[in-house]
PDB file of C-alpha atoms in Angstrom:
ATOM      1  CA  UNK A   1       0.000   0.000   0.000  1.00 92.00           C
ATOM      2  CA  UNK A   2       1.025   3.581  -0.668  1.00 95.00           C
ATOM      3  CA  UNK A   3      -0.736   6.526   0.942  1.00 97.00           C
ATOM      4  CA  UNK A   4      -0.497   9.791  -0.957  1.00 98.00           C
ATOM      5  CA  UNK A   5      -1.404  13.278   0.210  1.00 98.00           C
ATOM      6  CA  UNK A   6      -1.228  16.274  -2.108  1.00 97.00           C
ATOM      7  CA  UNK A   7      -0.881  19.874  -1.014  1.00 97.00           C
ATOM      8  CA  UNK A   8       0.053  23.243  -2.421  1.00 98.00           C
ATOM      9  CA  UNK A   9      -2.868  23.950  -4.697  1.00 97.00           C
ATOM     10  CA  UNK A  10      -4.542  27.321  -4.860  1.00 97.00           C
ATOM     11  CA  UNK A  11      -5.474  30.239  -7.064  1.00 98.00           C
ATOM     12  CA  UNK A  12      -2.951  32.191  -9.091  1.00 98.00           C
ATOM     13  CA  UNK A  13      -2.908  34.691 -11.929  1.00 98.00           C
ATOM     14  CA  UNK A  14      -1.841  33.613 -15.391  1.00 98.00           C
ATOM     15  CA  UNK A  15       1.933  33.662 -15.658  1.00 98.00           C
ATOM     16  CA  UNK A  16       2.342  32.823 -11.998  1.00 98.00           C
ATOM     17  CA  UNK A  17       3.814  29.784 -10.292  1.00 98.00           C
ATOM     18  CA  UNK A  18       2.772  27.113  -7.832  1.00 98.00           C
ATOM     19  CA  UNK A  19       4.535  24.137  -6.324  1.00 98.00           C
ATOM     20  CA  UNK A  20       2.516  21.071  -5.490  1.00 98.00           C
ATOM     21  CA  UNK A  21       3.727  18.487  -3.023  1.00 98.00           C
ATOM     22  CA  UNK A  22       2.857  14.812  -2.724  1.00 98.00           C
ATOM     23  CA  UNK A  23       3.737  13.231   0.599  1.00 98.00           C
ATOM     24  CA  UNK A  24       4.010   9.464   0.183  1.00 98.00           C
ATOM     25  CA  UNK A  25       4.138   6.697   2.775  1.00 97.00           C
ATOM     26  CA  UNK A  26       6.779   5.240   0.472  1.00 95.00           C
ATOM     27  CA  UNK A  27       7.924   5.772  -3.073  1.00 94.00           C
ATOM     28  CA  UNK A  28       6.783   3.377  -5.752  1.00 94.00           C
ATOM     29  CA  UNK A  29       8.783   2.576  -8.874  1.00 95.00           C
ATOM     30  CA  UNK A  30       6.856   5.191 -10.800  1.00 96.00           C
ATOM     31  CA  UNK A  31       5.441   8.381  -9.310  1.00 97.00           C
ATOM     32  CA  UNK A  32       3.230  10.576 -11.437  1.00 98.00           C
ATOM     33  CA  UNK A  33       1.047  13.634 -11.616  1.00 98.00           C
ATOM     34  CA  UNK A  34      -2.301  13.718 -13.374  1.00 98.00           C
ATOM     35  CA  UNK A  35      -4.956  16.375 -13.710  1.00 98.00           C
ATOM     36  CA  UNK A  36      -8.630  16.579 -14.500  1.00 98.00           C
ATOM     37  CA  UNK A  37     -10.517  19.703 -15.485  1.00 96.00           C
ATOM     38  CA  UNK A  38     -14.308  19.942 -15.164  1.00 91.00           C
ATOM     39  CA  UNK A  39     -16.014  18.131 -18.007  1.00 94.00           C
ATOM     40  CA  UNK A  40     -12.766  16.707 -19.316  1.00 96.00           C
ATOM     41  CA  UNK A  41     -11.016  13.382 -19.033  1.00 95.00           C
ATOM     42  CA  UNK A  42      -8.117  12.878 -16.692  1.00 96.00           C
ATOM     43  CA  UNK A  43      -4.799  13.497 -18.391  1.00 96.00           C
ATOM     44  CA  UNK A  44      -1.227  12.783 -17.484  1.00 97.00           C
ATOM     45  CA  UNK A  45       1.050  15.653 -16.557  1.00 98.00           C
ATOM     46  CA  UNK A  46       4.211  13.607 -16.181  1.00 98.00           C
ATOM     47  CA  UNK A  47       6.106  11.139 -14.062  1.00 98.00           C
ATOM     48  CA  UNK A  48       9.397  10.435 -12.368  1.00 97.00           C
ATOM     49  CA  UNK A  49      10.846   6.952 -12.136  1.00 95.00           C
ATOM     50  CA  UNK A  50      12.842   5.470  -9.292  1.00 93.00           C
ATOM     51  CA  UNK A  51      15.958   6.240 -11.351  1.00 93.00           C
ATOM     52  CA  UNK A  52      14.984   9.880 -11.607  1.00 94.00           C
ATOM     53  CA  UNK A  53      13.906   9.773 -15.232  1.00 95.00           C
ATOM     54  CA  UNK A  54      11.172  12.305 -15.959  1.00 97.00           C
ATOM     55  CA  UNK A  55       8.724  12.615 -18.810  1.00 97.00           C
ATOM     56  CA  UNK A  56       6.095  15.294 -19.430  1.00 97.00           C
ATOM     57  CA  UNK A  57       3.058  15.716 -21.573  1.00 97.00           C
ATOM     58  CA  UNK A  58       3.672  18.146 -24.433  1.00 97.00           C
ATOM     59  CA  UNK A  59       1.421  20.886 -23.070  1.00 97.00           C
ATOM     60  CA  UNK A  60       3.549  21.361 -19.940  1.00 98.00           C
ATOM     61  CA  UNK A  61       7.055  20.769 -21.280  1.00 98.00           C
ATOM     62  CA  UNK A  62       9.370  23.618 -20.403  1.00 97.00           C
ATOM     63  CA  UNK A  63       6.957  24.968 -17.801  1.00 98.00           C
ATOM     64  CA  UNK A  64       6.489  22.143 -15.283  1.00 98.00           C
ATOM     65  CA  UNK A  65       9.167  20.182 -13.429  1.00 98.00           C
ATOM     66  CA  UNK A  66       8.755  17.013 -11.398  1.00 98.00           C
ATOM     67  CA  UNK A  67      11.255  16.234  -8.670  1.00 98.00           C
ATOM     68  CA  UNK A  68      11.447  14.187  -5.513  1.00 96.00           C
ATOM     69  CA  UNK A  69      13.090  14.329  -2.121  1.00 96.00           C
ATOM     70  CA  UNK A  70      13.852  10.758  -1.116  1.00 94.00           C
ATOM     71  CA  UNK A  71      14.663  11.675   2.478  1.00 95.00           C
ATOM     72  CA  UNK A  72      11.245  13.277   2.867  1.00 96.00           C
ATOM     73  CA  UNK A  73       9.321  10.754   0.758  1.00 96.00           C
ATOM     74  CA  UNK A  74       7.882  13.718  -1.089  1.00 98.00           C
ATOM     75  CA  UNK A  75       7.401  14.375  -4.780  1.00 98.00           C
ATOM     76  CA  UNK A  76       6.975  17.869  -6.167  1.00 98.00           C
ATOM     77  CA  UNK A  77       5.433  19.487  -9.193  1.00 98.00           C
ATOM     78  CA  UNK A  78       6.858  22.946  -9.866  1.00 98.00           C
ATOM     79  CA  UNK A  79       4.524  24.784 -12.200  1.00 98.00           C
ATOM     80  CA  UNK A  80       5.704  27.985 -13.855  1.00 98.00           C
ATOM     81  CA  UNK A  81       4.166  30.244 -16.496  1.00 98.00           C
ATOM     82  CA  UNK A  82       0.736  28.958 -15.571  1.00 98.00           C
ATOM     83  CA  UNK A  83      -2.095  29.333 -18.048  1.00 98.00           C
ATOM     84  CA  UNK A  84      -5.870  29.314 -17.502  1.00 97.00           C
ATOM     85  CA  UNK A  85      -5.989  25.956 -19.301  1.00 96.00           C
ATOM     86  CA  UNK A  86      -3.876  24.494 -16.486  1.00 98.00           C
ATOM     87  CA  UNK A  87      -6.872  24.885 -14.176  1.00 98.00           C
ATOM     88  CA  UNK A  88      -7.750  21.435 -12.874  1.00 98.00           C
ATOM     89  CA  UNK A  89      -7.706  19.088  -9.930  1.00 98.00           C
ATOM     90  CA  UNK A  90      -4.199  17.692  -9.711  1.00 98.00           C
ATOM     91  CA  UNK A  91      -3.607  14.154  -8.494  1.00 98.00           C
ATOM     92  CA  UNK A  92      -0.522  12.370  -7.326  1.00 98.00           C
ATOM     93  CA  UNK A  93      -0.240   8.698  -8.248  1.00 98.00           C
ATOM     94  CA  UNK A  94       2.098   5.802  -7.595  1.00 97.00           C
ATOM     95  CA  UNK A  95       2.707   2.607  -9.524  1.00 95.00           C
ATOM     96  CA  UNK A  96       4.690  -0.492  -8.602  1.00 92.00           C
ATOM     97  CA  UNK A  97       4.915  -1.849 -12.137  1.00 85.00           C
ATOM     98  CA  UNK A  98       8.068  -2.771 -13.985  1.00 83.00           C
ATOM     99  CA  UNK A  99       8.156   0.404 -16.029  1.00 87.00           C
ATOM    100  CA  UNK A 100       6.844   3.953 -16.143  1.00 93.00           C
ATOM    101  CA  UNK A 101       4.627   5.669 -18.632  1.00 92.00           C
ATOM    102  CA  UNK A 102       1.844   8.228 -18.629  1.00 91.00           C
ATOM    103  CA  UNK A 103      -0.779   5.493 -18.792  1.00 93.00           C
ATOM    104  CA  UNK A 104      -2.985   5.870 -15.696  1.00 94.00           C
ATOM    105  CA  UNK A 105      -3.632   2.116 -15.735  1.00 93.00           C
ATOM    106  CA  UNK A 106      -0.047   1.604 -14.540  1.00 94.00           C
ATOM    107  CA  UNK A 107      -0.710   3.519 -11.327  1.00 96.00           C
ATOM    108  CA  UNK A 108      -2.109   1.543  -8.393  1.00 94.00           C
ATOM    109  CA  UNK A 109      -2.469   4.289  -5.820  1.00 97.00           C
ATOM    110  CA  UNK A 110      -3.974   7.761  -5.992  1.00 98.00           C
ATOM    111  CA  UNK A 111      -4.213  10.777  -3.758  1.00 98.00           C
ATOM    112  CA  UNK A 112      -7.320  12.830  -3.129  1.00 97.00           C
ATOM    113  CA  UNK A 113      -6.202  15.718  -5.296  1.00 97.00           C
ATOM    114  CA  UNK A 114      -5.492  19.410  -4.868  1.00 98.00           C
ATOM    115  CA  UNK A 115      -7.219  22.149  -6.851  1.00 98.00           C
ATOM    116  CA  UNK A 116      -5.274  24.557  -9.045  1.00 98.00           C
ATOM    117  CA  UNK A 117      -7.090  27.553 -10.485  1.00 98.00           C
ATOM    118  CA  UNK A 118      -5.404  29.947 -12.893  1.00 98.00           C
ATOM    119  CA  UNK A 119      -7.169  33.221 -13.553  1.00 97.00           C
ATOM    120  CA  UNK A 120      -6.708  35.082 -16.826  1.00 93.00           C
TER     121      UNK A 120
END
């Protein structure tokens, strides 16, 4: 089992920054961030593997960065140059599979989410 608790969401003006945190009871092989806007399907933001490899969805490349602090069992999502279309509930997820990808089916455990709202 992996317990995940997100924090750091809030409201920000377009162009601003936020850093989300995901406190985990332990790290899984693959740790990821997903988001879901009202009326839309959940989409992957990106992930970080146990080796530190990161991948991002095209819409956030160059703006978002995923990192982790092993000593604190915490993963982060640094979000810069935020746009109104980034508004969504953001979820932390963990997967114990043999590999990482942005496929949500690979993730066994999910947090409750933290809301990010970007005003234009």
